[in-house]
PDB file of C-alpha atoms in Angstrom:
ATOM      1  CA  UNK A  48     110.733 134.486  94.100  1.00  0.00           C
ATOM      2  CA  UNK A  49     113.680 133.454  91.977  1.00  0.00           C
ATOM      3  CA  UNK A  50     115.903 130.608  93.028  1.00  0.00           C
ATOM      4  CA  UNK A  51     119.465 131.745  93.650  1.00  0.00           C
ATOM      5  CA  UNK A  52     122.560 130.126  92.219  1.00  0.00           C
ATOM      6  CA  UNK A  53     123.534 129.225  95.787  1.00  0.00           C
ATOM      7  CA  UNK A  54     120.232 127.358  96.254  1.00  0.00           C
ATOM      8  CA  UNK A  55     120.734 125.537  92.953  1.00  0.00           C
ATOM      9  CA  UNK A  56     124.220 124.499  94.066  1.00  0.00           C
ATOM     10  CA  UNK A  57     122.811 123.250  97.386  1.00  0.00           C
ATOM     11  CA  UNK A  58     120.176 121.222  95.526  1.00  0.00           C
ATOM     12  CA  UNK A  59     122.803 119.563  93.320  1.00  0.00           C
ATOM     13  CA  UNK A  60     125.108 118.875  96.281  1.00  0.00           C
ATOM     14  CA  UNK A  61     122.300 117.288  98.297  1.00  0.00           C
ATOM     15  CA  UNK A  62     121.254 115.227  95.280  1.00  0.00           C
ATOM     16  CA  UNK A  63     124.834 113.953  95.010  1.00  0.00           C
ATOM     17  CA  UNK A  64     124.597 112.863  98.660  1.00  0.00           C
ATOM     18  CA  UNK A  65     121.498 110.822  97.823  1.00  0.00           C
ATOM     19  CA  UNK A  66     119.043 113.014  99.732  1.00  0.00           C
ATOM     20  CA  UNK A  67     115.425 112.559  98.641  1.00  0.00           C
ATOM     21  CA  UNK A  68     113.702 115.269  96.617  1.00  0.00           C
ATOM     22  CA  UNK A  69     111.220 116.378  99.287  1.00  0.00           C
ATOM     23  CA  UNK A  70     113.942 116.501 101.919  1.00  0.00           C
ATOM     24  CA  UNK A  71     116.090 118.650  99.606  1.00  0.00           C
ATOM     25  CA  UNK A  72     113.133 120.998  99.162  1.00  0.00           C
ATOM     26  CA  UNK A  73     112.733 121.298 102.939  1.00  0.00           C
ATOM     27  CA  UNK A  74     116.419 121.904 103.561  1.00  0.00           C
ATOM     28  CA  UNK A  75     116.832 124.497 100.800  1.00  0.00           C
ATOM     29  CA  UNK A  76     113.393 126.027 101.454  1.00  0.00           C
ATOM     30  CA  UNK A  77     112.118 125.767  97.871  1.00  0.00           C
ATOM     31  CA  UNK A  78     109.282 123.842  96.222  1.00  0.00           C
ATOM     32  CA  UNK A  79     109.750 120.150  95.455  1.00  0.00           C
ATOM     33  CA  UNK A  80     108.889 120.847  91.808  1.00  0.00           C
ATOM     34  CA  UNK A  81     111.748 123.346  91.667  1.00  0.00           C
ATOM     35  CA  UNK A  82     114.132 120.687  92.986  1.00  0.00           C
ATOM     36  CA  UNK A  83     112.954 118.360  90.216  1.00  0.00           C
ATOM     37  CA  UNK A  84     113.455 121.071  87.578  1.00  0.00           C
ATOM     38  CA  UNK A  85     116.943 121.966  88.807  1.00  0.00           C
ATOM     39  CA  UNK A  86     118.024 118.330  88.791  1.00  0.00           C
ATOM     40  CA  UNK A  87     116.399 117.640  85.417  1.00  0.00           C
ATOM     41  CA  UNK A  88     118.194 120.641  83.895  1.00  0.00           C
ATOM     42  CA  UNK A  89     121.445 119.179  85.243  1.00  0.00           C
ATOM     43  CA  UNK A  90     120.616 115.779  83.686  1.00  0.00           C
ATOM     44  CA  UNK A  91     119.886 114.151  87.053  1.00  0.00           C
ATOM     45  CA  UNK A  92     116.964 112.038  88.203  1.00  0.00           C
ATOM     46  CA  UNK A  93     115.726 110.633  91.506  1.00  0.00           C
ATOM     47  CA  UNK A  94     115.531 106.933  92.351  1.00  0.00           C
ATOM     48  CA  UNK A  95     111.802 106.231  92.603  1.00  0.00           C
ATOM     49  CA  UNK A  96     112.066 102.578  93.690  1.00  0.00           C
ATOM     50  CA  UNK A  97     111.706 103.474  97.373  1.00  0.00           C
ATOM     51  CA  UNK A  98     108.697 105.641  96.580  1.00  0.00           C
ATOM     52  CA  UNK A  99     107.081 102.772  94.707  1.00  0.00           C
ATOM     53  CA  UNK A 100     107.736 100.371  97.584  1.00  0.00           C
ATOM     54  CA  UNK A 101     106.381 102.860 100.094  1.00  0.00           C
ATOM     55  CA  UNK A 102     103.271 103.378  97.980  1.00  0.00           C
ATOM     56  CA  UNK A 103     102.697  99.625  97.721  1.00  0.00           C
ATOM     57  CA  UNK A 104     103.220  99.206 101.474  1.00  0.00           C
ATOM     58  CA  UNK A 105     100.729 102.003 102.136  1.00  0.00           C
ATOM     59  CA  UNK A 106      98.160 100.327  99.869  1.00  0.00           C
ATOM     60  CA  UNK A 107      98.551  97.078 101.818  1.00  0.00           C
ATOM     61  CA  UNK A 108      98.183  98.961 105.118  1.00  0.00           C
ATOM     62  CA  UNK A 109      95.024 100.661 103.872  1.00  0.00           C
ATOM     63  CA  UNK A 110      93.544  97.345 102.717  1.00  0.00           C
ATOM     64  CA  UNK A 111      94.261  95.823 106.126  1.00  0.00           C
ATOM     65  CA  UNK A 112      92.675  98.862 107.780  1.00  0.00           C
ATOM     66  CA  UNK A 113      89.552  98.443 105.666  1.00  0.00           C
ATOM     67  CA  UNK A 114      89.269  94.808 106.753  1.00  0.00           C
ATOM     68  CA  UNK A 115      89.720  95.789 110.433  1.00  0.00           C
ATOM     69  CA  UNK A 116      87.058  98.459 110.038  1.00  0.00           C
ATOM     70  CA  UNK A 117      84.748  95.968 108.332  1.00  0.00           C
ATOM     71  CA  UNK A 118      85.203  93.561 111.233  1.00  0.00           C
ATOM     72  CA  UNK A 119      84.360  96.282 113.779  1.00  0.00           C
ATOM     73  CA  UNK A 120      81.327  97.402 111.794  1.00  0.00           C
ATOM     74  CA  UNK A 121      80.160  93.819 111.516  1.00  0.00           C
ATOM     75  CA  UNK A 122      80.592  93.206 115.246  1.00  0.00           C
ATOM     76  CA  UNK A 123      78.627  96.340 116.122  1.00  0.00           C
ATOM     77  CA  UNK A 124      75.797  95.461 113.734  1.00  0.00           C
ATOM     78  CA  UNK A 125      75.686  91.864 114.892  1.00  0.00           C
ATOM     79  CA  UNK A 126      75.550  93.055 118.497  1.00  0.00           C
ATOM     80  CA  UNK A 127      72.578  95.273 117.743  1.00  0.00           C
ATOM     81  CA  UNK A 128      70.807  92.519 115.815  1.00  0.00           C
ATOM     82  CA  UNK A 129      71.494  90.046 118.640  1.00  0.00           C
ATOM     83  CA  UNK A 130      69.690  92.177 121.234  1.00  0.00           C
ATOM     84  CA  UNK A 131      66.762  93.197 119.045  1.00  0.00           C
ATOM     85  CA  UNK A 132      64.630  90.305 120.350  1.00  0.00           C
ATOM     86  CA  UNK A 133      65.636  90.521 123.998  1.00  0.00           C
ATOM     87  CA  UNK A 134      64.123  92.572 126.792  1.00  0.00           C
ATOM     88  CA  UNK A 135      64.299  96.309 126.144  1.00  0.00           C
ATOM     89  CA  UNK A 136      64.264  98.954 128.846  1.00  0.00           C
ATOM     90  CA  UNK A 137      62.507 102.231 128.185  1.00  0.00           C
ATOM     91  CA  UNK A 138      62.916 105.114 130.614  1.00  0.00           C
ATOM     92  CA  UNK A 139      62.167 108.716 131.350  1.00  0.00           C
ATOM     93  CA  UNK A 140      64.340 110.942 133.498  1.00  0.00           C
ATOM     94  CA  UNK A 141      63.489 114.422 134.615  1.00  0.00           C
ATOM     95  CA  UNK A 142      60.340 116.397 135.033  1.00  0.00           C
ATOM     96  CA  UNK A 143      59.707 118.969 137.745  1.00  0.00           C
ATOM     97  CA  UNK A 144      60.497 116.423 140.479  1.00  0.00           C
ATOM     98  CA  UNK A 145      63.576 115.073 138.642  1.00  0.00           C
ATOM     99  CA  UNK A 146      62.306 111.490 138.740  1.00  0.00           C
ATOM    100  CA  UNK A 147      63.438 108.362 136.986  1.00  0.00           C
ATOM    101  CA  UNK A 148      60.881 105.901 135.636  1.00  0.00           C
ATOM    102  CA  UNK A 149      61.616 102.768 133.645  1.00  0.00           C
ATOM    103  CA  UNK A 150      59.831  99.751 132.219  1.00  0.00           C
ATOM    104  CA  UNK A 151      61.181  96.607 130.624  1.00  0.00           C
ATOM    105  CA  UNK A 152      59.447  95.537 127.424  1.00  0.00           C
ATOM    106  CA  UNK A 153      59.582  92.008 126.004  1.00  0.00           C
ATOM    107  CA  UNK A 154      61.480  93.320 122.971  1.00  0.00           C
ATOM    108  CA  UNK A 155      62.494  96.577 121.356  1.00  0.00           C
ATOM    109  CA  UNK A 156      59.670  98.756 120.007  1.00  0.00           C
ATOM    110  CA  UNK A 157      59.062  98.774 116.254  1.00  0.00           C
ATOM    111  CA  UNK A 158      60.801 102.127 115.686  1.00  0.00           C
ATOM    112  CA  UNK A 159      63.907 100.914 117.533  1.00  0.00           C
ATOM    113  CA  UNK A 160      63.867  97.671 115.557  1.00  0.00           C
ATOM    114  CA  UNK A 161      63.548  99.685 112.344  1.00  0.00           C
ATOM    115  CA  UNK A 162      66.558 101.814 113.334  1.00  0.00           C
ATOM    116  CA  UNK A 163      68.622  98.727 114.140  1.00  0.00           C
ATOM    117  CA  UNK A 164      67.753  97.077 110.843  1.00  0.00           C
ATOM    118  CA  UNK A 165      68.439 100.325 108.954  1.00  0.00           C
ATOM    119  CA  UNK A 166      71.810 100.645 110.686  1.00  0.00           C
ATOM    120  CA  UNK A 167      72.625  97.039 109.844  1.00  0.00           C
ATOM    121  CA  UNK A 168      71.626  97.710 106.229  1.00  0.00           C
ATOM    122  CA  UNK A 169      73.928 100.711 106.034  1.00  0.00           C
ATOM    123  CA  UNK A 170      76.681  98.597 107.553  1.00  0.00           C
ATOM    124  CA  UNK A 171      76.066  95.919 104.946  1.00  0.00           C
ATOM    125  CA  UNK A 172      76.301  98.507 102.177  1.00  0.00           C
ATOM    126  CA  UNK A 173      79.509  99.979 103.598  1.00  0.00           C
ATOM    127  CA  UNK A 174      81.053  96.547 104.106  1.00  0.00           C
ATOM    128  CA  UNK A 175      80.306  95.674 100.515  1.00  0.00           C
ATOM    129  CA  UNK A 176      82.131  98.804  99.370  1.00  0.00           C
ATOM    130  CA  UNK A 177      85.050  98.178 101.697  1.00  0.00           C
ATOM    131  CA  UNK A 178      85.384  94.622 100.452  1.00  0.00           C
ATOM    132  CA  UNK A 179      85.227  95.748  96.815  1.00  0.00           C
ATOM    133  CA  UNK A 180      88.238  98.025  97.445  1.00  0.00           C
ATOM    134  CA  UNK A 181      90.243  95.343  99.218  1.00  0.00           C
ATOM    135  CA  UNK A 182      92.821  93.254  97.419  1.00  0.00           C
ATOM    136  CA  UNK A 183      93.246  90.968 100.404  1.00  0.00           C
ATOM    137  CA  UNK A 184      91.031  88.863 102.577  1.00  0.00           C
ATOM    138  CA  UNK A 185      88.476  88.014  99.891  1.00  0.00           C
ATOM    139  CA  UNK A 186      87.416  84.766 101.561  1.00  0.00           C
ATOM    140  CA  UNK A 187      87.160  86.530 104.910  1.00  0.00           C
ATOM    141  CA  UNK A 188      85.108  89.292 103.323  1.00  0.00           C
ATOM    142  CA  UNK A 189      82.724  86.837 101.690  1.00  0.00           C
ATOM    143  CA  UNK A 190      82.231  85.212 105.095  1.00  0.00           C
ATOM    144  CA  UNK A 191      81.472  88.601 106.641  1.00  0.00           C
ATOM    145  CA  UNK A 192      78.911  89.360 103.942  1.00  0.00           C
ATOM    146  CA  UNK A 193      77.299  85.924 104.253  1.00  0.00           C
ATOM    147  CA  UNK A 194      76.928  86.395 108.006  1.00  0.00           C
ATOM    148  CA  UNK A 195      75.374  89.816 107.518  1.00  0.00           C
ATOM    149  CA  UNK A 196      73.001  88.512 104.867  1.00  0.00           C
ATOM    150  CA  UNK A 197      71.796  85.777 107.241  1.00  0.00           C
ATOM    151  CA  UNK A 198      71.241  88.359 109.974  1.00  0.00           C
ATOM    152  CA  UNK A 199      69.274  90.574 107.610  1.00  0.00           C
ATOM    153  CA  UNK A 200      67.053  87.702 106.545  1.00  0.00           C
ATOM    154  CA  UNK A 201      66.308  86.804 110.168  1.00  0.00           C
ATOM    155  CA  UNK A 202      65.712  90.430 111.160  1.00  0.00           C
ATOM    156  CA  UNK A 203      63.465  91.026 108.149  1.00  0.00           C
ATOM    157  CA  UNK A 204      61.413  87.932 108.978  1.00  0.00           C
ATOM    158  CA  UNK A 205      60.951  89.161 112.547  1.00  0.00           C
ATOM    159  CA  UNK A 206      60.161  92.692 111.421  1.00  0.00           C
ATOM    160  CA  UNK A 207      57.588  91.485 108.898  1.00  0.00           C
ATOM    161  CA  UNK A 208      55.885  89.511 111.645  1.00  0.00           C
ATOM    162  CA  UNK A 209      55.528  92.604 113.838  1.00  0.00           C
ATOM    163  CA  UNK A 210      54.568  95.223 111.259  1.00  0.00           C
ATOM    164  CA  UNK A 211      50.936  95.249 110.181  1.00  0.00           C
ATOM    165  CA  UNK A 212      50.425  94.833 106.448  1.00  0.00           C
ATOM    166  CA  UNK A 213      49.230  98.017 104.796  1.00  0.00           C
ATOM    167  CA  UNK A 214      46.383  97.517 102.335  1.00  0.00           C
TER     168      UNK A 214
END
């Protein structure tokens, strides 16, 4: 669809008012690239300083979000690792009589421990990637990774003690 002379005039008038490119496109109902072309052909440009500032602000927000996510992931993994050695309830619910049976074990079974350690390992991997992408909070991130590494060492030592060596 061709852009009418009226639409071109609207684009130039809105540009003169200082309206942003994407807003002009919405108001005139044409593509943003067409707005750019019309203005360029008229020898006009758009002030990109606000776009640059917005982009930088968004990058900072994303970095902060990655750190918050890392903290939540760490807390969840630490919580799982903290309970791995405590009493562990196993249960069964159902059957033809719809009964509930439970037993409390001294600690989580080996397969549960393996799942917890695997989950913590995945968390460690993800945290490492999150930290690598972050421009902020490097010291905090290193502390998070050190804490995770200590937890992994302790969990691995416990796991090794409970898993029979395969010959």
